[in-house]
Amino acid sequence: APPPAPAAVQRATLHVTSYQVYSGAGTLSVFRLDPGRVLGAAEAALPAAADVISGAHAFDADIGTHADVVYADAFDGSAWTDVATAKPAVVGALRVDRHENYASVAAASTELAFAPVDAHAGDALRVRWRDGSNYGGSISYYFADGADGGGGGTEPTDAYFRYYVRLADDWYQHIDGGKMPGFAATYNTCGWGGRRADPAKCWSARGHYAVSIDDADNPLRGATPFGSYIYHKDQASQYGDSQTWTGAGRMPTKNEWMCVEQRVRLNDVGAANGFIEAWLDERLAFRRENITFRTADAVKIERVWLNWYHGGTAATDHDSHLFIDALVVATSRIGCRRDA
């Protein structure tokens, strides 16, 4: 006869004994594993074309005219060609810093094994980390107008942005991880660089990358995990909380384009109901709920922060590059480029 079905576990006790201590007093610790939330079928499914903005714009054609799109940039043309030498403060509506690390790359280029996003894509933007430096780049889209450029609108409490990233042929991170694009409301006050988030004033939720996987026996060898780096009310230390995106079943690898989309919905003041979502190639890779970003209505989503930074404090020990393209900022789900 088959064994009886197991009963639900009501209580369990774990006894742990140290049988030998080699040097002085020891500390024995037990940690609870949080495996994350299992995605439901609806969450794991790819979106239908009718449910995303890109579904109405074949290969992003005229996507900037969609009612829910507040900014779009394909990084094409002369506006970005001379950004390293002309050092404009604003390109389009984007505030640009670290000009020396950018270059426009033509669709026909094969530099660093470059290839365009698809047959319909044009130029892309190259970002560089110099050997011995921490800085890659910093480009910001501010939702409201300001001296540093901006979108001319109002700061939202719920927003999406999507971009494509291609880690170049020389990409290999073995010293430390770093920062990647995300959302922020730092207001030049706090919420980055070891300045703790103050929910009455600031927060941030940039992306991050970890060291490249180099274990010969790991099936993900060569991949670079992406994640979120979050400054919020309940962060564990003066630095942000790092969490890796693992739900999509894939991670970025060099010489391949990946479609990255992120969403931040701020909490209602007085409630811990904010959340972050991230998708890789339209597959939900991450969702963190119950976040308190703010305790004041004046704190909203200030900007999309395209930030690239190595570390921490340790600098990179070689030149590293990546390419970005097809940036879209919107108030609803964007989706990846597709043939509509």
mmCIF file with all atom_site columns, N, CA and C in Angstrom, residues 174-229:
data_model
loop_
_atom_site.group_PDB
_atom_site.id
_atom_site.type_symbol
_atom_site.label_atom_id
_atom_site.label_alt_id
_atom_site.label_comp_id
_atom_site.label_asym_id
_atom_site.label_entity_id
_atom_site.label_seq_id
_atom_site.pdbx_PDB_ins_code
_atom_site.Cartn_x
_atom_site.Cartn_y
_atom_site.Cartn_z
_atom_site.occupancy
_atom_site.B_iso_or_equiv
_atom_site.pdbx_formal_charge
_atom_site.auth_seq_id
_atom_site.auth_comp_id
_atom_site.auth_asym_id
_atom_site.auth_atom_id
_atom_site.pdbx_PDB_model_num
ATOM 1   N N  . HIS A 1 174 ? 35.455 41.141 -11.967 1.00 0.00 ? 174 HIS A N  1
ATOM 2   C CA . HIS A 1 174 ? 35.909 40.166 -10.980 1.00 0.00 ? 174 HIS A CA 1
ATOM 3   C C  . HIS A 1 174 ? 36.288 40.812 -9.650  1.00 0.00 ? 174 HIS A C  1
ATOM 4   N N  . ILE A 1 175 ? 36.385 42.155 -9.598  1.00 0.00 ? 175 ILE A N  1
ATOM 5   C CA . ILE A 1 175 ? 36.767 42.830 -8.360  1.00 0.00 ? 175 ILE A CA 1
ATOM 6   C C  . ILE A 1 175 ? 35.551 43.136 -7.508  1.00 0.00 ? 175 ILE A C  1
ATOM 7   N N  . ASP A 1 176 ? 34.536 43.708 -8.130  1.00 0.00 ? 176 ASP A N  1
ATOM 8   C CA . ASP A 1 176 ? 33.334 44.104 -7.391  1.00 0.00 ? 176 ASP A CA 1
ATOM 9   C C  . ASP A 1 176 ? 32.204 44.276 -8.385  1.00 0.00 ? 176 ASP A C  1
ATOM 10  N N  . GLY A 1 177 ? 30.984 44.352 -7.862  1.00 0.00 ? 177 GLY A N  1
ATOM 11  C CA . GLY A 1 177 ? 29.849 44.721 -8.668  1.00 0.00 ? 177 GLY A CA 1
ATOM 12  C C  . GLY A 1 177 ? 29.743 46.234 -8.741  1.00 0.00 ? 177 GLY A C  1
ATOM 13  N N  . GLY A 1 178 ? 28.550 46.707 -9.088  1.00 0.00 ? 178 GLY A N  1
ATOM 14  C CA . GLY A 1 178 ? 28.378 48.151 -9.201  1.00 0.00 ? 178 GLY A CA 1
ATOM 15  C C  . GLY A 1 178 ? 26.949 48.536 -9.501  1.00 0.00 ? 178 GLY A C  1
ATOM 16  N N  . LYS A 1 179 ? 26.780 49.768 -9.933  1.00 0.00 ? 179 LYS A N  1
ATOM 17  C CA . LYS A 1 179 ? 25.460 50.366 -10.141 1.00 0.00 ? 179 LYS A CA 1
ATOM 18  C C  . LYS A 1 179 ? 25.064 50.309 -11.607 1.00 0.00 ? 179 LYS A C  1
ATOM 19  N N  . MET A 1 180 ? 23.758 50.201 -11.809 1.00 0.00 ? 180 MET A N  1
ATOM 20  C CA . MET A 1 180 ? 23.154 50.199 -13.132 1.00 0.00 ? 180 MET A CA 1
ATOM 21  C C  . MET A 1 180 ? 21.930 51.130 -13.104 1.00 0.00 ? 180 MET A C  1
ATOM 22  N N  . PRO A 1 181 ? 21.289 51.366 -14.258 1.00 0.00 ? 181 PRO A N  1
ATOM 23  C CA . PRO A 1 181 ? 20.147 52.286 -14.296 1.00 0.00 ? 181 PRO A CA 1
ATOM 24  C C  . PRO A 1 181 ? 18.987 51.856 -13.406 1.00 0.00 ? 181 PRO A C  1
ATOM 25  N N  . GLY A 1 182 ? 18.262 52.861 -12.916 1.00 0.00 ? 182 GLY A N  1
ATOM 26  C CA . GLY A 1 182 ? 17.078 52.644 -12.092 1.00 0.00 ? 182 GLY A CA 1
ATOM 27  C C  . GLY A 1 182 ? 16.354 53.956 -11.865 1.00 0.00 ? 182 GLY A C  1
ATOM 28  N N  . PHE A 1 183 ? 15.472 53.970 -10.885 1.00 0.00 ? 183 PHE A N  1
ATOM 29  C CA . PHE A 1 183 ? 14.718 55.170 -10.519 1.00 0.00 ? 183 PHE A CA 1
ATOM 30  C C  . PHE A 1 183 ? 15.319 55.810 -9.275  1.00 0.00 ? 183 PHE A C  1
ATOM 31  N N  . ALA A 1 184 ? 15.075 57.106 -9.097  1.00 0.00 ? 184 ALA A N  1
ATOM 32  C CA . ALA A 1 184 ? 15.592 57.778 -7.909  1.00 0.00 ? 184 ALA A CA 1
ATOM 33  C C  . ALA A 1 184 ? 14.788 59.038 -7.610  1.00 0.00 ? 184 ALA A C  1
ATOM 34  N N  . ALA A 1 185 ? 14.848 59.419 -6.342  1.00 0.00 ? 185 ALA A N  1
ATOM 35  C CA . ALA A 1 185 ? 14.340 60.716 -5.881  1.00 0.00 ? 185 ALA A CA 1
ATOM 36  C C  . ALA A 1 185 ? 15.310 61.198 -4.804  1.00 0.00 ? 185 ALA A C  1
ATOM 37  N N  . THR A 1 186 ? 16.526 61.478 -5.231  1.00 0.00 ? 186 THR A N  1
ATOM 38  C CA . THR A 1 186 ? 17.560 61.900 -4.287  1.00 0.00 ? 186 THR A CA 1
ATOM 39  C C  . THR A 1 186 ? 17.497 63.389 -3.993  1.00 0.00 ? 186 THR A C  1
ATOM 40  N N  . TYR A 1 187 ? 16.969 64.161 -4.923  1.00 0.00 ? 187 TYR A N  1
ATOM 41  C CA . TYR A 1 187 ? 16.821 65.613 -4.752  1.00 0.00 ? 187 TYR A CA 1
ATOM 42  C C  . TYR A 1 187 ? 18.127 66.255 -4.292  1.00 0.00 ? 187 TYR A C  1
ATOM 43  N N  . ASN A 1 188 ? 19.244 65.683 -4.721  1.00 0.00 ? 188 ASN A N  1
ATOM 44  C CA . ASN A 1 188 ? 20.579 66.176 -4.372  1.00 0.00 ? 188 ASN A CA 1
ATOM 45  C C  . ASN A 1 188 ? 20.759 66.305 -2.860  1.00 0.00 ? 188 ASN A C  1
ATOM 46  N N  . THR A 1 189 ? 20.096 65.413 -2.123  1.00 0.00 ? 189 THR A N  1
ATOM 47  C CA . THR A 1 189 ? 20.096 65.499 -0.659  1.00 0.00 ? 189 THR A CA 1
ATOM 48  C C  . THR A 1 189 ? 20.603 64.216 -0.002  1.00 0.00 ? 189 THR A C  1
ATOM 49  N N  . CYS A 1 190 ? 20.011 63.090 -0.359  1.00 0.00 ? 190 CYS A N  1
ATOM 50  C CA . CYS A 1 190 ? 20.341 61.831 0.301   1.00 0.00 ? 190 CYS A CA 1
ATOM 51  C C  . CYS A 1 190 ? 19.790 60.682 -0.535  1.00 0.00 ? 190 CYS A C  1
ATOM 52  N N  . GLY A 1 191 ? 20.072 59.459 -0.086  1.00 0.00 ? 191 GLY A N  1
ATOM 53  C CA . GLY A 1 191 ? 19.567 58.287 -0.781  1.00 0.00 ? 191 GLY A CA 1
ATOM 54  C C  . GLY A 1 191 ? 20.543 57.691 -1.769  1.00 0.00 ? 191 GLY A C  1
ATOM 55  N N  . TRP A 1 192 ? 21.816 58.015 -1.644  1.00 0.00 ? 192 TRP A N  1
ATOM 56  C CA . TRP A 1 192 ? 22.862 57.395 -2.462  1.00 0.00 ? 192 TRP A CA 1
ATOM 57  C C  . TRP A 1 192 ? 24.209 57.670 -1.795  1.00 0.00 ? 192 TRP A C  1
ATOM 58  N N  . GLY A 1 193 ? 25.225 56.901 -2.182  1.00 0.00 ? 193 GLY A N  1
ATOM 59  C CA . GLY A 1 193 ? 26.582 57.145 -1.727  1.00 0.00 ? 193 GLY A CA 1
ATOM 60  C C  . GLY A 1 193 ? 26.772 57.069 -0.229  1.00 0.00 ? 193 GLY A C  1
ATOM 61  N N  . GLY A 1 194 ? 26.051 56.173 0.448   1.00 0.00 ? 194 GLY A N  1
ATOM 62  C CA . GLY A 1 194 ? 26.166 56.054 1.893   1.00 0.00 ? 194 GLY A CA 1
ATOM 63  C C  . GLY A 1 194 ? 25.351 57.059 2.674   1.00 0.00 ? 194 GLY A C  1
ATOM 64  N N  . ARG A 1 195 ? 24.611 57.911 1.972   1.00 0.00 ? 195 ARG A N  1
ATOM 65  C CA . ARG A 1 195 ? 23.699 58.842 2.634   1.00 0.00 ? 195 ARG A CA 1
ATOM 66  C C  . ARG A 1 195 ? 22.357 58.141 2.771   1.00 0.00 ? 195 ARG A C  1
ATOM 67  N N  . ARG A 1 196 ? 22.029 57.710 3.957   1.00 0.00 ? 196 ARG A N  1
ATOM 68  C CA . ARG A 1 196 ? 20.827 56.905 4.176   1.00 0.00 ? 196 ARG A CA 1
ATOM 69  C C  . ARG A 1 196 ? 19.592 57.580 3.591   1.00 0.00 ? 196 ARG A C  1
ATOM 70  N N  . ALA A 1 197 ? 18.658 56.763 3.140   1.00 0.00 ? 197 ALA A N  1
ATOM 71  C CA . ALA A 1 197 ? 17.376 57.299 2.708   1.00 0.00 ? 197 ALA A CA 1
ATOM 72  C C  . ALA A 1 197 ? 16.655 57.930 3.892   1.00 0.00 ? 197 ALA A C  1
ATOM 73  N N  . ASP A 1 198 ? 16.036 59.057 3.654   1.00 0.00 ? 198 ASP A N  1
ATOM 74  C CA . ASP A 1 198 ? 15.163 59.723 4.623   1.00 0.00 ? 198 ASP A CA 1
ATOM 75  C C  . ASP A 1 198 ? 13.790 59.788 3.976   1.00 0.00 ? 198 ASP A C  1
ATOM 76  N N  . PRO A 1 199 ? 12.827 59.005 4.450   1.00 0.00 ? 199 PRO A N  1
ATOM 77  C CA . PRO A 1 199 ? 11.539 58.916 3.751   1.00 0.00 ? 199 PRO A CA 1
ATOM 78  C C  . PRO A 1 199 ? 10.766 60.232 3.688   1.00 0.00 ? 199 PRO A C  1
ATOM 79  N N  . ALA A 1 200 ? 11.202 61.216 4.459   1.00 0.00 ? 200 ALA A N  1
ATOM 80  C CA . ALA A 1 200 ? 10.600 62.543 4.344   1.00 0.00 ? 200 ALA A CA 1
ATOM 81  C C  . ALA A 1 200 ? 11.278 63.377 3.272   1.00 0.00 ? 200 ALA A C  1
ATOM 82  N N  . LYS A 1 201 ? 12.413 62.845 2.716   1.00 0.00 ? 201 LYS A N  1
ATOM 83  C CA . LYS A 1 201 ? 13.190 63.657 1.782   1.00 0.00 ? 201 LYS A CA 1
ATOM 84  C C  . LYS A 1 201 ? 13.650 62.917 0.520   1.00 0.00 ? 201 LYS A C  1
ATOM 85  N N  . CYS A 1 202 ? 13.941 61.609 0.604   1.00 0.00 ? 202 CYS A N  1
ATOM 86  C CA . CYS A 1 202 ? 14.650 60.987 -0.511  1.00 0.00 ? 202 CYS A CA 1
ATOM 87  C C  . CYS A 1 202 ? 14.579 59.465 -0.455  1.00 0.00 ? 202 CYS A C  1
ATOM 88  N N  . TRP A 1 203 ? 14.865 58.835 -1.597  1.00 0.00 ? 203 TRP A N  1
ATOM 89  C CA . TRP A 1 203 ? 15.017 57.393 -1.724  1.00 0.00 ? 203 TRP A CA 1
ATOM 90  C C  . TRP A 1 203 ? 15.681 57.139 -3.090  1.00 0.00 ? 203 TRP A C  1
ATOM 91  N N  . SER A 1 204 ? 16.091 55.928 -3.346  1.00 0.00 ? 204 SER A N  1
ATOM 92  C CA . SER A 1 204 ? 16.540 55.547 -4.690  1.00 0.00 ? 204 SER A CA 1
ATOM 93  C C  . SER A 1 204 ? 16.403 54.047 -4.869  1.00 0.00 ? 204 SER A C  1
ATOM 94  N N  . ALA A 1 205 ? 16.283 53.648 -6.124  1.00 0.00 ? 205 ALA A N  1
ATOM 95  C CA . ALA A 1 205 ? 16.185 52.224 -6.479  1.00 0.00 ? 205 ALA A CA 1
ATOM 96  C C  . ALA A 1 205 ? 16.899 52.018 -7.809  1.00 0.00 ? 205 ALA A C  1
ATOM 97  N N  . ARG A 1 206 ? 18.220 52.202 -7.773  1.00 0.00 ? 206 ARG A N  1
ATOM 98  C CA . ARG A 1 206 ? 19.009 51.943 -8.974  1.00 0.00 ? 206 ARG A CA 1
ATOM 99  C C  . ARG A 1 206 ? 19.107 50.443 -9.231  1.00 0.00 ? 206 ARG A C  1
ATOM 100 N N  . GLY A 1 207 ? 19.520 50.105 -10.428 1.00 0.00 ? 207 GLY A N  1
ATOM 101 C CA . GLY A 1 207 ? 19.895 48.735 -10.693 1.00 0.00 ? 207 GLY A CA 1
ATOM 102 C C  . GLY A 1 207 ? 21.298 48.481 -10.177 1.00 0.00 ? 207 GLY A C  1
ATOM 103 N N  . HIS A 1 208 ? 21.706 47.228 -10.183 1.00 0.00 ? 208 HIS A N  1
ATOM 104 C CA . HIS A 1 208 ? 23.089 46.914 -9.860  1.00 0.00 ? 208 HIS A CA 1
ATOM 105 C C  . HIS A 1 208 ? 23.525 45.685 -10.647 1.00 0.00 ? 208 HIS A C  1
ATOM 106 N N  . TYR A 1 209 ? 24.843 45.502 -10.753 1.00 0.00 ? 209 TYR A N  1
ATOM 107 C CA . TYR A 1 209 ? 25.385 44.279 -11.325 1.00 0.00 ? 209 TYR A CA 1
ATOM 108 C C  . TYR A 1 209 ? 26.330 43.660 -10.317 1.00 0.00 ? 209 TYR A C  1
ATOM 109 N N  . ALA A 1 210 ? 26.421 42.339 -10.323 1.00 0.00 ? 210 ALA A N  1
ATOM 110 C CA . ALA A 1 210 ? 27.332 41.605 -9.449  1.00 0.00 ? 210 ALA A CA 1
ATOM 111 C C  . ALA A 1 210 ? 28.581 41.212 -10.238 1.00 0.00 ? 210 ALA A C  1
ATOM 112 N N  . VAL A 1 211 ? 29.533 40.591 -9.559  1.00 0.00 ? 211 VAL A N  1
ATOM 113 C CA . VAL A 1 211 ? 30.721 40.109 -10.275 1.00 0.00 ? 211 VAL A CA 1
ATOM 114 C C  . VAL A 1 211 ? 30.297 39.026 -11.270 1.00 0.00 ? 211 VAL A C  1
ATOM 115 N N  . SER A 1 212 ? 31.023 38.945 -12.351 1.00 0.00 ? 212 SER A N  1
ATOM 116 C CA . SER A 1 212 ? 30.710 37.957 -13.383 1.00 0.00 ? 212 SER A CA 1
ATOM 117 C C  . SER A 1 212 ? 30.953 36.546 -12.843 1.00 0.00 ? 212 SER A C  1
ATOM 118 N N  . ILE A 1 213 ? 30.100 35.618 -13.242 1.00 0.00 ? 213 ILE A N  1
ATOM 119 C CA . ILE A 1 213 ? 30.198 34.239 -12.772 1.00 0.00 ? 213 ILE A CA 1
ATOM 120 C C  . ILE A 1 213 ? 31.332 33.540 -13.531 1.00 0.00 ? 213 ILE A C  1
ATOM 121 N N  . ASP A 1 214 ? 32.300 32.984 -12.788 1.00 0.00 ? 214 ASP A N  1
ATOM 122 C CA . ASP A 1 214 ? 33.498 32.443 -13.420 1.00 0.00 ? 214 ASP A CA 1
ATOM 123 C C  . ASP A 1 214 ? 33.797 31.009 -12.993 1.00 0.00 ? 214 ASP A C  1
ATOM 124 N N  . ASP A 1 215 ? 32.874 30.368 -12.309 1.00 0.00 ? 215 ASP A N  1
ATOM 125 C CA . ASP A 1 215 ? 33.066 28.987 -11.873 1.00 0.00 ? 215 ASP A CA 1
ATOM 126 C C  . ASP A 1 215 ? 32.897 28.053 -13.073 1.00 0.00 ? 215 ASP A C  1
ATOM 127 N N  . ALA A 1 216 ? 33.891 27.271 -13.341 1.00 0.00 ? 216 ALA A N  1
ATOM 128 C CA . ALA A 1 216 ? 33.870 26.407 -14.526 1.00 0.00 ? 216 ALA A CA 1
ATOM 129 C C  . ALA A 1 216 ? 32.716 25.420 -14.500 1.00 0.00 ? 216 ALA A C  1
ATOM 130 N N  . ASP A 1 217 ? 32.258 25.039 -13.317 1.00 0.00 ? 217 ASP A N  1
ATOM 131 C CA . ASP A 1 217 ? 31.188 24.054 -13.206 1.00 0.00 ? 217 ASP A CA 1
ATOM 132 C C  . ASP A 1 217 ? 29.799 24.684 -13.148 1.00 0.00 ? 217 ASP A C  1
ATOM 133 N N  . ASN A 1 218 ? 29.729 26.006 -13.189 1.00 0.00 ? 218 ASN A N  1
ATOM 134 C CA . ASN A 1 218 ? 28.445 26.693 -13.090 1.00 0.00 ? 218 ASN A CA 1
ATOM 135 C C  . ASN A 1 218 ? 27.842 26.852 -14.480 1.00 0.00 ? 218 ASN A C  1
ATOM 136 N N  . PRO A 1 219 ? 26.618 26.376 -14.699 1.00 0.00 ? 219 PRO A N  1
ATOM 137 C CA . PRO A 1 219 ? 26.013 26.520 -16.034 1.00 0.00 ? 219 PRO A CA 1
ATOM 138 C C  . PRO A 1 219 ? 25.788 27.973 -16.439 1.00 0.00 ? 219 PRO A C  1
ATOM 139 N N  . LEU A 1 220 ? 25.855 28.906 -15.475 1.00 0.00 ? 220 LEU A N  1
ATOM 140 C CA . LEU A 1 220 ? 25.714 30.329 -15.773 1.00 0.00 ? 220 LEU A CA 1
ATOM 141 C C  . LEU A 1 220 ? 27.068 31.003 -15.962 1.00 0.00 ? 220 LEU A C  1
ATOM 142 N N  . ARG A 1 221 ? 28.122 30.227 -16.133 1.00 0.00 ? 221 ARG A N  1
ATOM 143 C CA . ARG A 1 221 ? 29.453 30.816 -16.304 1.00 0.00 ? 221 ARG A CA 1
ATOM 144 C C  . ARG A 1 221 ? 29.442 31.834 -17.442 1.00 0.00 ? 221 ARG A C  1
ATOM 145 N N  . GLY A 1 222 ? 30.029 32.998 -17.179 1.00 0.00 ? 222 GLY A N  1
ATOM 146 C CA . GLY A 1 222 ? 30.075 34.074 -18.165 1.00 0.00 ? 222 GLY A CA 1
ATOM 147 C C  . GLY A 1 222 ? 28.964 35.092 -18.004 1.00 0.00 ? 222 GLY A C  1
ATOM 148 N N  . ALA A 1 223 ? 27.935 34.765 -17.244 1.00 0.00 ? 223 ALA A N  1
ATOM 149 C CA . ALA A 1 223 ? 26.832 35.697 -17.026 1.00 0.00 ? 223 ALA A CA 1
ATOM 150 C C  . ALA A 1 223 ? 27.192 36.700 -15.935 1.00 0.00 ? 223 ALA A C  1
ATOM 151 N N  . THR A 1 224 ? 26.538 37.853 -15.972 1.00 0.00 ? 224 THR A N  1
ATOM 152 C CA . THR A 1 224 ? 26.692 38.872 -14.940 1.00 0.00 ? 224 THR A CA 1
ATOM 153 C C  . THR A 1 224 ? 25.328 39.126 -14.326 1.00 0.00 ? 224 THR A C  1
ATOM 154 N N  . PRO A 1 225 ? 25.099 38.708 -13.088 1.00 0.00 ? 225 PRO A N  1
ATOM 155 C CA . PRO A 1 225 ? 23.779 38.922 -12.475 1.00 0.00 ? 225 PRO A CA 1
ATOM 156 C C  . PRO A 1 225 ? 23.456 40.411 -12.342 1.00 0.00 ? 225 PRO A C  1
ATOM 157 N N  . PHE A 1 226 ? 22.220 40.763 -12.669 1.00 0.00 ? 226 PHE A N  1
ATOM 158 C CA . PHE A 1 226 ? 21.687 42.105 -12.459 1.00 0.00 ? 226 PHE A CA 1
ATOM 159 C C  . PHE A 1 226 ? 20.747 42.074 -11.254 1.00 0.00 ? 226 PHE A C  1
ATOM 160 N N  . GLY A 1 227 ? 20.473 43.236 -10.702 1.00 0.00 ? 227 GLY A N  1
ATOM 161 C CA . GLY A 1 227 ? 19.566 43.307 -9.564  1.00 0.00 ? 227 GLY A CA 1
ATOM 162 C C  . GLY A 1 227 ? 19.160 44.729 -9.254  1.00 0.00 ? 227 GLY A C  1
ATOM 163 N N  . SER A 1 228 ? 18.621 44.928 -8.066  1.00 0.00 ? 228 SER A N  1
ATOM 164 C CA . SER A 1 228 ? 18.202 46.242 -7.583  1.00 0.00 ? 228 SER A CA 1
ATOM 165 C C  . SER A 1 228 ? 19.052 46.640 -6.382  1.00 0.00 ? 228 SER A C  1
ATOM 166 N N  . TYR A 1 229 ? 19.294 47.934 -6.270  1.00 0.00 ? 229 TYR A N  1
ATOM 167 C CA . TYR A 1 229 ? 20.078 48.498 -5.172  1.00 0.00 ? 229 TYR A CA 1
ATOM 168 C C  . TYR A 1 229 ? 19.235 49.611 -4.573  1.00 0.00 ? 229 TYR A C  1
#
